[in-house]
Coordinates of C-alpha atoms in Angstrom, one line a residue:
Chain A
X631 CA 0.0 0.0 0.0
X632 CA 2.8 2.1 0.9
X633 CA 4.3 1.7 -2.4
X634 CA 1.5 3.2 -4.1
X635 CA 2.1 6.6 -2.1
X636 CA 5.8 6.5 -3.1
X637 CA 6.0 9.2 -5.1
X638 CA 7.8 8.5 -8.4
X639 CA 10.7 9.7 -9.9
X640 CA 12.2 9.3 -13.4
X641 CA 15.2 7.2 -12.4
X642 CA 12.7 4.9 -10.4
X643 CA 10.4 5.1 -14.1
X644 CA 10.0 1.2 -15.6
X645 CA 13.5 0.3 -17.0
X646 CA 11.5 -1.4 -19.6
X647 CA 10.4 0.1 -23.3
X648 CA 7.1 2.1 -23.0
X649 CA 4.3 0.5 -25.2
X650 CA 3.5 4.2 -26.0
X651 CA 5.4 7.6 -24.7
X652 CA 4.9 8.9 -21.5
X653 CA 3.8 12.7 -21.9
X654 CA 3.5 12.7 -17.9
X655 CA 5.5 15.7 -15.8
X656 CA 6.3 14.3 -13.0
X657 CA 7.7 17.7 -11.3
X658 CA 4.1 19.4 -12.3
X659 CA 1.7 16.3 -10.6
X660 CA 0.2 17.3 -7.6
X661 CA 2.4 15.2 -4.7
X662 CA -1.2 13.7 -2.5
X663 CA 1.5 12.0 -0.4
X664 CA 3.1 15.1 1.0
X665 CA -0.8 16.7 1.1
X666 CA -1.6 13.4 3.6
X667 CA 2.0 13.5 5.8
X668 CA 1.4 17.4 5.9
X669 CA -2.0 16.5 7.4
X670 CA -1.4 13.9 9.7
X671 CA 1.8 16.2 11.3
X672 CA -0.9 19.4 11.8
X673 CA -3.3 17.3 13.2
X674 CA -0.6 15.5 15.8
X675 CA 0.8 19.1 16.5
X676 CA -2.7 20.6 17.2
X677 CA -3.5 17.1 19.5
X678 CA -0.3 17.8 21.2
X679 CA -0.2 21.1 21.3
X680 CA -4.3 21.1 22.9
X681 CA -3.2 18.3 25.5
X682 CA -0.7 20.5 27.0
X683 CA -2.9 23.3 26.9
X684 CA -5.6 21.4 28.9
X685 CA -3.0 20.1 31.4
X686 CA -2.1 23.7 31.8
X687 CA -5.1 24.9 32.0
X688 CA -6.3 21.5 34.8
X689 CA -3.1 22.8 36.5
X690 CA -3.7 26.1 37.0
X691 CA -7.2 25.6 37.6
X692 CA -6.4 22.7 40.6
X693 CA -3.8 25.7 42.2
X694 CA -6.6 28.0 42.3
X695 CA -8.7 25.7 43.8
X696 CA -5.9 24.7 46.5
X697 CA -5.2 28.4 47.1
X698 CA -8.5 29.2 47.5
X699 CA -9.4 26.5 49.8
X700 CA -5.7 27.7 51.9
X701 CA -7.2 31.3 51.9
X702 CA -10.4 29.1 53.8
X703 CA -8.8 27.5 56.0
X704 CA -6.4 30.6 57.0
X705 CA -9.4 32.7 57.7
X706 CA -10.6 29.8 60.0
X707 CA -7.4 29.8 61.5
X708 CA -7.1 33.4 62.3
X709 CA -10.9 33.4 63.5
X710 CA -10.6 30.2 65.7
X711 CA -6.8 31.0 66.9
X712 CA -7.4 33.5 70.0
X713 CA -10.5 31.5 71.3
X714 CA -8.4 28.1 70.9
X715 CA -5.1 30.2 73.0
X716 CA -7.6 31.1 75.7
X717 CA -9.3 27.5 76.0
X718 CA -5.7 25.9 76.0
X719 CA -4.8 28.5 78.9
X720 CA -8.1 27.7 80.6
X721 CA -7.4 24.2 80.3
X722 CA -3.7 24.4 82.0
X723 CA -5.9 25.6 85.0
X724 CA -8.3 22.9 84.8
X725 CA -5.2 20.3 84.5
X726 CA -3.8 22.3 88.1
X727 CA -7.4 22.2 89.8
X728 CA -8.0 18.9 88.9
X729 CA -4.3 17.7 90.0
X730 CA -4.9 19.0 93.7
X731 CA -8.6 17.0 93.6
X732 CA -6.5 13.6 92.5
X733 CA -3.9 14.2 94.8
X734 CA -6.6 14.3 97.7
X735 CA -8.4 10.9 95.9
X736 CA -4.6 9.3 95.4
X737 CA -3.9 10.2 99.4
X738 CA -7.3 8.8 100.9
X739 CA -7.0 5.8 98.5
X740 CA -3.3 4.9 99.8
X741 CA -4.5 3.5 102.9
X742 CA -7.4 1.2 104.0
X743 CA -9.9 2.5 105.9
X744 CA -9.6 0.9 109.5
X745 CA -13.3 1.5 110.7
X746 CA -14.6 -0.7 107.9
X747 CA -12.1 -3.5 108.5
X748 CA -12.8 -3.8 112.0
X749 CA -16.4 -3.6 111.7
X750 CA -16.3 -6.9 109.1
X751 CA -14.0 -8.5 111.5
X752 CA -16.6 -7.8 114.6
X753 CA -19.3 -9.0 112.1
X754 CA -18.1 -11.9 110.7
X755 CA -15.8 -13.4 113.7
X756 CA -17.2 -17.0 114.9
X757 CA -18.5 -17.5 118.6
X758 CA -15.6 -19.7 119.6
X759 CA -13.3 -16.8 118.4
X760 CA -12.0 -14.2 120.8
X761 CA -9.7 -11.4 119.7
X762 CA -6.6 -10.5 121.0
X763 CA -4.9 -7.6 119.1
X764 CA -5.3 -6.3 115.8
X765 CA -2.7 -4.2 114.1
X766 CA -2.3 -2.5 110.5
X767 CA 0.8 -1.8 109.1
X768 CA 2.3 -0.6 106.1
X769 CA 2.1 -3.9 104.0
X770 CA -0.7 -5.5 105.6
X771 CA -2.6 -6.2 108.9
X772 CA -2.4 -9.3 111.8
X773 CA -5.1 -10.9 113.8
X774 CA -4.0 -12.1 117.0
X775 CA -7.1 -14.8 118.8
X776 CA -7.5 -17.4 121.0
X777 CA -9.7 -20.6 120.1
X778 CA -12.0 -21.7 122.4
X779 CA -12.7 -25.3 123.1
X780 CA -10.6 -28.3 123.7
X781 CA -6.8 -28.0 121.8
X782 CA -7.9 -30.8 119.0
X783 CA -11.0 -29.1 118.1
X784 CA -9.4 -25.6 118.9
X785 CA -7.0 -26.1 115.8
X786 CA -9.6 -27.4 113.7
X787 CA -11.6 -24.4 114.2
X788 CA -8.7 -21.8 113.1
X789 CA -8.3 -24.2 110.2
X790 CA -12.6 -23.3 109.5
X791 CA -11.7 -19.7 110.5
X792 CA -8.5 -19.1 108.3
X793 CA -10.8 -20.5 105.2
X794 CA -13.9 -18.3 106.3
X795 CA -11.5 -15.8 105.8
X796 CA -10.1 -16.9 102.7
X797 CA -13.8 -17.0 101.3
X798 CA -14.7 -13.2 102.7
X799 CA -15.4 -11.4 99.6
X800 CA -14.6 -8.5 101.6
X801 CA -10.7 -9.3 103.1
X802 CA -9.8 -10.9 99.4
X803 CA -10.9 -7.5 97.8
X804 CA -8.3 -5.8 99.9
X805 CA -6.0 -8.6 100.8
X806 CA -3.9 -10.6 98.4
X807 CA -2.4 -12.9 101.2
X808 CA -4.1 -14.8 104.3
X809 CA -1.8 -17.3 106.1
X810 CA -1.7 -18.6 109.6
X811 CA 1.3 -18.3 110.6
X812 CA 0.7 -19.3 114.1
X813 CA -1.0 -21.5 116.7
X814 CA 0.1 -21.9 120.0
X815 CA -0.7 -22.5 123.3
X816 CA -1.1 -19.6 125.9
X817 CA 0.2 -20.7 129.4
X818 CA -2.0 -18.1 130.9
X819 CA -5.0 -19.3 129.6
X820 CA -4.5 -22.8 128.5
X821 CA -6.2 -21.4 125.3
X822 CA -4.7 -22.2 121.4
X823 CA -3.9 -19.0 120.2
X824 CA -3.5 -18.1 116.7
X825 CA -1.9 -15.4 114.6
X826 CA -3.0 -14.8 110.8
X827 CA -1.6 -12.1 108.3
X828 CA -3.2 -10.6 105.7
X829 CA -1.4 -9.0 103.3
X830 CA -2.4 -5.7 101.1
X831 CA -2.9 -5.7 97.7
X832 CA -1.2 -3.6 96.0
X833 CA -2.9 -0.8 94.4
Chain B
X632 CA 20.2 28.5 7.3
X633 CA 19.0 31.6 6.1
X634 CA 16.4 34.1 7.2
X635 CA 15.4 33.4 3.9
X636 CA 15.4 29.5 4.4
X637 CA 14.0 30.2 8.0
X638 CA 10.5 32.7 6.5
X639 CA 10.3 29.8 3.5
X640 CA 10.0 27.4 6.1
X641 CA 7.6 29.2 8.2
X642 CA 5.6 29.7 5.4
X643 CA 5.3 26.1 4.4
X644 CA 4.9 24.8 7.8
X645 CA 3.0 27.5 9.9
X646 CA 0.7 25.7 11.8
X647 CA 2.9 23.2 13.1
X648 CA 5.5 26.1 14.3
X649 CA 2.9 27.4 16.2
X650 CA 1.9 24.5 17.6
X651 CA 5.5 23.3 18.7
X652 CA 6.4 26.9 20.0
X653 CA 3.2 26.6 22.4
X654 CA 4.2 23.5 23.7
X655 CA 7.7 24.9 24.0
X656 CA 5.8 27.5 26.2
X657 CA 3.3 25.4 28.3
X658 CA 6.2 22.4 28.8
X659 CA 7.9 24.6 31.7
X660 CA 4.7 26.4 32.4
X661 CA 3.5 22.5 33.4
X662 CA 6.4 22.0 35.3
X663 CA 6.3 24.9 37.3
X664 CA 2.7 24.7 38.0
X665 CA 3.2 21.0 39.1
X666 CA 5.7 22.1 41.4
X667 CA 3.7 24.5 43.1
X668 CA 1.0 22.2 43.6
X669 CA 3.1 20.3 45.5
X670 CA 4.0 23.2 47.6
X671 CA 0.4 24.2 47.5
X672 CA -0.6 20.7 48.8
X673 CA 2.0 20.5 51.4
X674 CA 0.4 24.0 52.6
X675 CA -3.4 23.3 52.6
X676 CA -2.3 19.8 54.8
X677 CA -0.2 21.4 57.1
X678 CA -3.4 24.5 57.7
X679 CA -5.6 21.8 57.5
X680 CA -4.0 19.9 60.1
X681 CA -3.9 23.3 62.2
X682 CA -7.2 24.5 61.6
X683 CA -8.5 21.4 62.5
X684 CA -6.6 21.1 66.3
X685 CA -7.7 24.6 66.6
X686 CA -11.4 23.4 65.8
X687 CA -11.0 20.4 67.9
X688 CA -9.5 22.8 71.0
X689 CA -12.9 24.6 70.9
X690 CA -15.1 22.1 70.7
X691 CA -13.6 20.3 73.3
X692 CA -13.8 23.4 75.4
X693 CA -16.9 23.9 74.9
X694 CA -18.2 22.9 78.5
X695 CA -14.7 24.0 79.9
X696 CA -15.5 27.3 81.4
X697 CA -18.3 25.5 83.9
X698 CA -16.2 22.5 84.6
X699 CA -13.6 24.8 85.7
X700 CA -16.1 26.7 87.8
X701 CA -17.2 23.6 89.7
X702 CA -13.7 22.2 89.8
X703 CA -12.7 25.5 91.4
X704 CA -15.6 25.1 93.9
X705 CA -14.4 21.6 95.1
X706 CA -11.3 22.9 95.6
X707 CA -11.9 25.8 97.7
X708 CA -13.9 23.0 99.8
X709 CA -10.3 20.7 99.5
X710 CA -8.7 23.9 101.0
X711 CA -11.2 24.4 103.7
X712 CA -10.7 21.1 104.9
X713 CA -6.6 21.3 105.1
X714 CA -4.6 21.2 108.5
X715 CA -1.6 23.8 108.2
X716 CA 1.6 22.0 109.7
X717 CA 2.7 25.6 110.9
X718 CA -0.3 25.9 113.3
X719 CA 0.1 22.9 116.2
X720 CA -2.3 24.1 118.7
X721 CA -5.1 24.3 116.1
X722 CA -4.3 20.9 114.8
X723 CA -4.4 19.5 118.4
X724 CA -7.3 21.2 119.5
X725 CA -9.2 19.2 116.4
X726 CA -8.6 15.7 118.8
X727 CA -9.1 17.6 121.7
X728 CA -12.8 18.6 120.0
X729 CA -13.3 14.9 119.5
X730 CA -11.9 13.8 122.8
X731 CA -14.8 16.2 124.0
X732 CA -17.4 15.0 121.6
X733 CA -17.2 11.1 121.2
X734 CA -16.3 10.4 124.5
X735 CA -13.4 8.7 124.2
X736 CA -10.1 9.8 126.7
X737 CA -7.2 11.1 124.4
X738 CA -4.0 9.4 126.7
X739 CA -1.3 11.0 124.2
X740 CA -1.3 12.9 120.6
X741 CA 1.3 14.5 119.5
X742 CA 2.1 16.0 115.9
X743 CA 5.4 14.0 114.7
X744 CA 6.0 16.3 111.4
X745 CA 7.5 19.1 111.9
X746 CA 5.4 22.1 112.2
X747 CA 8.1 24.0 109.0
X748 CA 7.8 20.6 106.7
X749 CA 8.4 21.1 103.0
X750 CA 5.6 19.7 100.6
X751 CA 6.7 17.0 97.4
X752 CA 7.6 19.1 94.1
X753 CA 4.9 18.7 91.7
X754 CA 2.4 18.4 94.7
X755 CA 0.1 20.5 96.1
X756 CA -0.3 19.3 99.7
X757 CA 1.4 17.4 102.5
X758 CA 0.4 14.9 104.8
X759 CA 0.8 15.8 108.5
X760 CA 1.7 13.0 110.8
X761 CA 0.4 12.3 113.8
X762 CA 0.6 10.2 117.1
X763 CA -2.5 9.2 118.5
X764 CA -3.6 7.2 121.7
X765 CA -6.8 6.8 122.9
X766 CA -8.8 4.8 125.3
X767 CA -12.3 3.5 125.6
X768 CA -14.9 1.5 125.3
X769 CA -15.1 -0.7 121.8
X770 CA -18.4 0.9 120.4
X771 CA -17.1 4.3 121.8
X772 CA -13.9 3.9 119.8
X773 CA -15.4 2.7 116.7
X774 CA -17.3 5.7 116.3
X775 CA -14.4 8.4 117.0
X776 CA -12.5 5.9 114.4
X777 CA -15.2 6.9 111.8
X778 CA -15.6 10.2 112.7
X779 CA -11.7 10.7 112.2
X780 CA -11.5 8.7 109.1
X781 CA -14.5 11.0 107.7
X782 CA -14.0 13.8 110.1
X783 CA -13.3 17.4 109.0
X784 CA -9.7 16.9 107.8
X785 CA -9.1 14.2 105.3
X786 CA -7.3 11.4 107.2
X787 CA -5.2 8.2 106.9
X788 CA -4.1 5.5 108.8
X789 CA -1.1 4.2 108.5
X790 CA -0.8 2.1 111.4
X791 CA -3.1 0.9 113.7
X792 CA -2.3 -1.0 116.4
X793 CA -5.7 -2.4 119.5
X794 CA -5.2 -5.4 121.9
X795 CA -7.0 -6.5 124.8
X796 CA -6.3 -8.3 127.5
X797 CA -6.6 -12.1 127.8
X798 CA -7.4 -12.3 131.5
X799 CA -9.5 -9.1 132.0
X800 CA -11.2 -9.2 128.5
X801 CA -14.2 -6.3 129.8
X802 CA -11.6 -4.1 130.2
X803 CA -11.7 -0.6 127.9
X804 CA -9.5 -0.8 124.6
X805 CA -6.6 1.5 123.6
X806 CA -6.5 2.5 120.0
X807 CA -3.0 3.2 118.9
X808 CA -2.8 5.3 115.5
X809 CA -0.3 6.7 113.6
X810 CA -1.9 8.9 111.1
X811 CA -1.6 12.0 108.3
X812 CA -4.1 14.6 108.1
X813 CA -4.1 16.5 104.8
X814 CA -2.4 19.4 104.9
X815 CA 0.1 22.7 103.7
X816 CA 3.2 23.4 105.1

């Protein structure tokens, strides 16, 4: 197909004898090839040419846009800036009020509250239990008691008491350890006497 | 080539001069404007980012001004409620006051900070130690206990020591206490 564009020239002219002479002028023919390769190269120009004059035109369109919407959010800045300074200062304050009203919750939290456990104890201590002494400390408290009854069925009844204690809801909420770490006869009385600790939980 | 050649071939070619020459024009133009939508970009995060903590600051605020207000209510009532270290006699007239209300009998207090005591950095308040033994009868005790622990002053125990004895078990109780009131130097 291409060949038939070609344009053609004398020396490329059949080699061969002409059945009759050829009156053509080659130099005076219109040339339709260069006509076509003339119109395809305008039309690709113009494409190109329109393409990059879009994208320019999309580009500089998109930075308007982005500088307008910066001009937006800058007037929102300058209108919400003073309020936001005085709500951050007002919120320092709040930060120093509320730190003296957790320090007062963190100090009263620190340390049991010795009416409540004595009150439980007094509650909840069996008949054949009387206490001795009962001390807090700083990592936990002691119950000093003496069993009442015979010494076999004295020492079976700290065993009961120890695991009534081990049971409390109330002492394994605050306590993370309850041992018996004594029991003992008291010459004065001829009564066992124990001694359990119970040991804080940490906060 | 000569200005000749150059007009000849402007003449033939016109359009597609024109055409190259305004993409010789909006090639850099491109560029340029590519570059400062990037910048642009970079910008309208960064205010975004800004405008939107600034936004976020207020709203969040919004209910600020009141919860200050009631914040700064509780802790004029904190305040009220302080012992000052400085001030002993005032601090032990408060267990004398409770001696003379609960009927329990005060044996010993005594104040074991010092009465010029320094207070934590970073914290507002100290606690002010004290020595306390009292005598009485168990339901008598219990209820200064409670009182104390939910008295006037905020309170804790840090020790507590009671005992009774084995032989004479009727006998009153003494409470022995170590405790810290709330307080400022």
């Amino acid at each position: 197909m291409l060949s038939l564009l070609k344009k053609k020239t004398e020396a490329s002219a059949p080699v061969s004898v002409a059945w009759h002479p050829n009156f053509r002028n080659f130099e005076r023919l219109p040339d339709t090839k260069v006509v076509r390769t003339s119109f395809l190269a305008n039309g690709v120009a113009i494409l190109v040419a329109a393409v990059l004059l879009l994208w320019f035109t999309y580009e500089a369109y998109q930075l308007r846009e982005l500088n307008r919407q910066i001009d937006d959010v800058q007037r929102q800045i300058d209108r919400d800036k003073k309020p936001s300074e005085q709500a951050i200062a007002l919120y320092k304050k709040f930060q120093a009020e509320a730190a003296s009203v957790n320090e007062v919750d963190t100090f009263l939290k620190s340390r049991p509250i010795v009416s409540e456990l004595l009150l439980h104890l007094g509650e909840t201590v069996p008949a054949y239990l009387a206490l001795d002494r009962f001390d807090v400390r700083e990592i936990g408290a002691s119950l000093t008691a003496t069993v009442r009854g015979a010494p076999d069925q004295a020492s079976g009844r700290a065993s009961t008491y120890l695991q009534q204690l081990k049971n409390d809801k109330f002492f394994t909420s605050r306590f993370s350890e309850i041992n018996l770490v004594s029991l003992n006869r008291d010459s004065t009385t001829g009564g066992l006497v124990l001694e359990i600790t119970l040991k804080f939980k940490k906060p | 080539m000569t200005a000749a050649d150059l007009s000849a071939l402007i003449k033939a070619h016109p359009l597609k001069l024109a055409c190259g020459l305004l993409a010789l024009l909006l090639a850099p133009g491109i560029y340029i404007l590519s570059g400062r939508i990037d910048d642009a970009e970079t910008l309208f995060e960064q205010k975004s980012a800004e405008g939107a903590r600034l936004a976020s600051n207020l709203r969040n605020a919004a209910l600020l001004p009141d919860q200050l207000s009631s914040l700064a209510v509780s802790t004029k009532k904190i305040e009220e409620r302080l012992v000052r270290a400085s001030q002993l006699a005032n601090n032990l007239q408060y267990f004398y006051q409770q001696e003379a209300e609960s009927g329990i009998e005060l044996i010993d207090v005594r104040q074991t900070s010092g009465t010029v005591q320094k207070g934590r950095p970073g914290s507002s308040y100290i606690g002010v130690g004290f020595a306390v033994s009292v005598k009485g009868t168990y339901p008598v005790l219990l209820n200064w206990l409670r009182r104390l622990e939910n008295g006037k002053h905020y309170c804790r125990i840090l020790s507590f020591s009671t005992g009774t004895s084995r032989v004479k078990r009727e006998a009153p109780l003494d409470f022995n206490l170590s405790i810290e009131l709330l307080g400022q130097p």
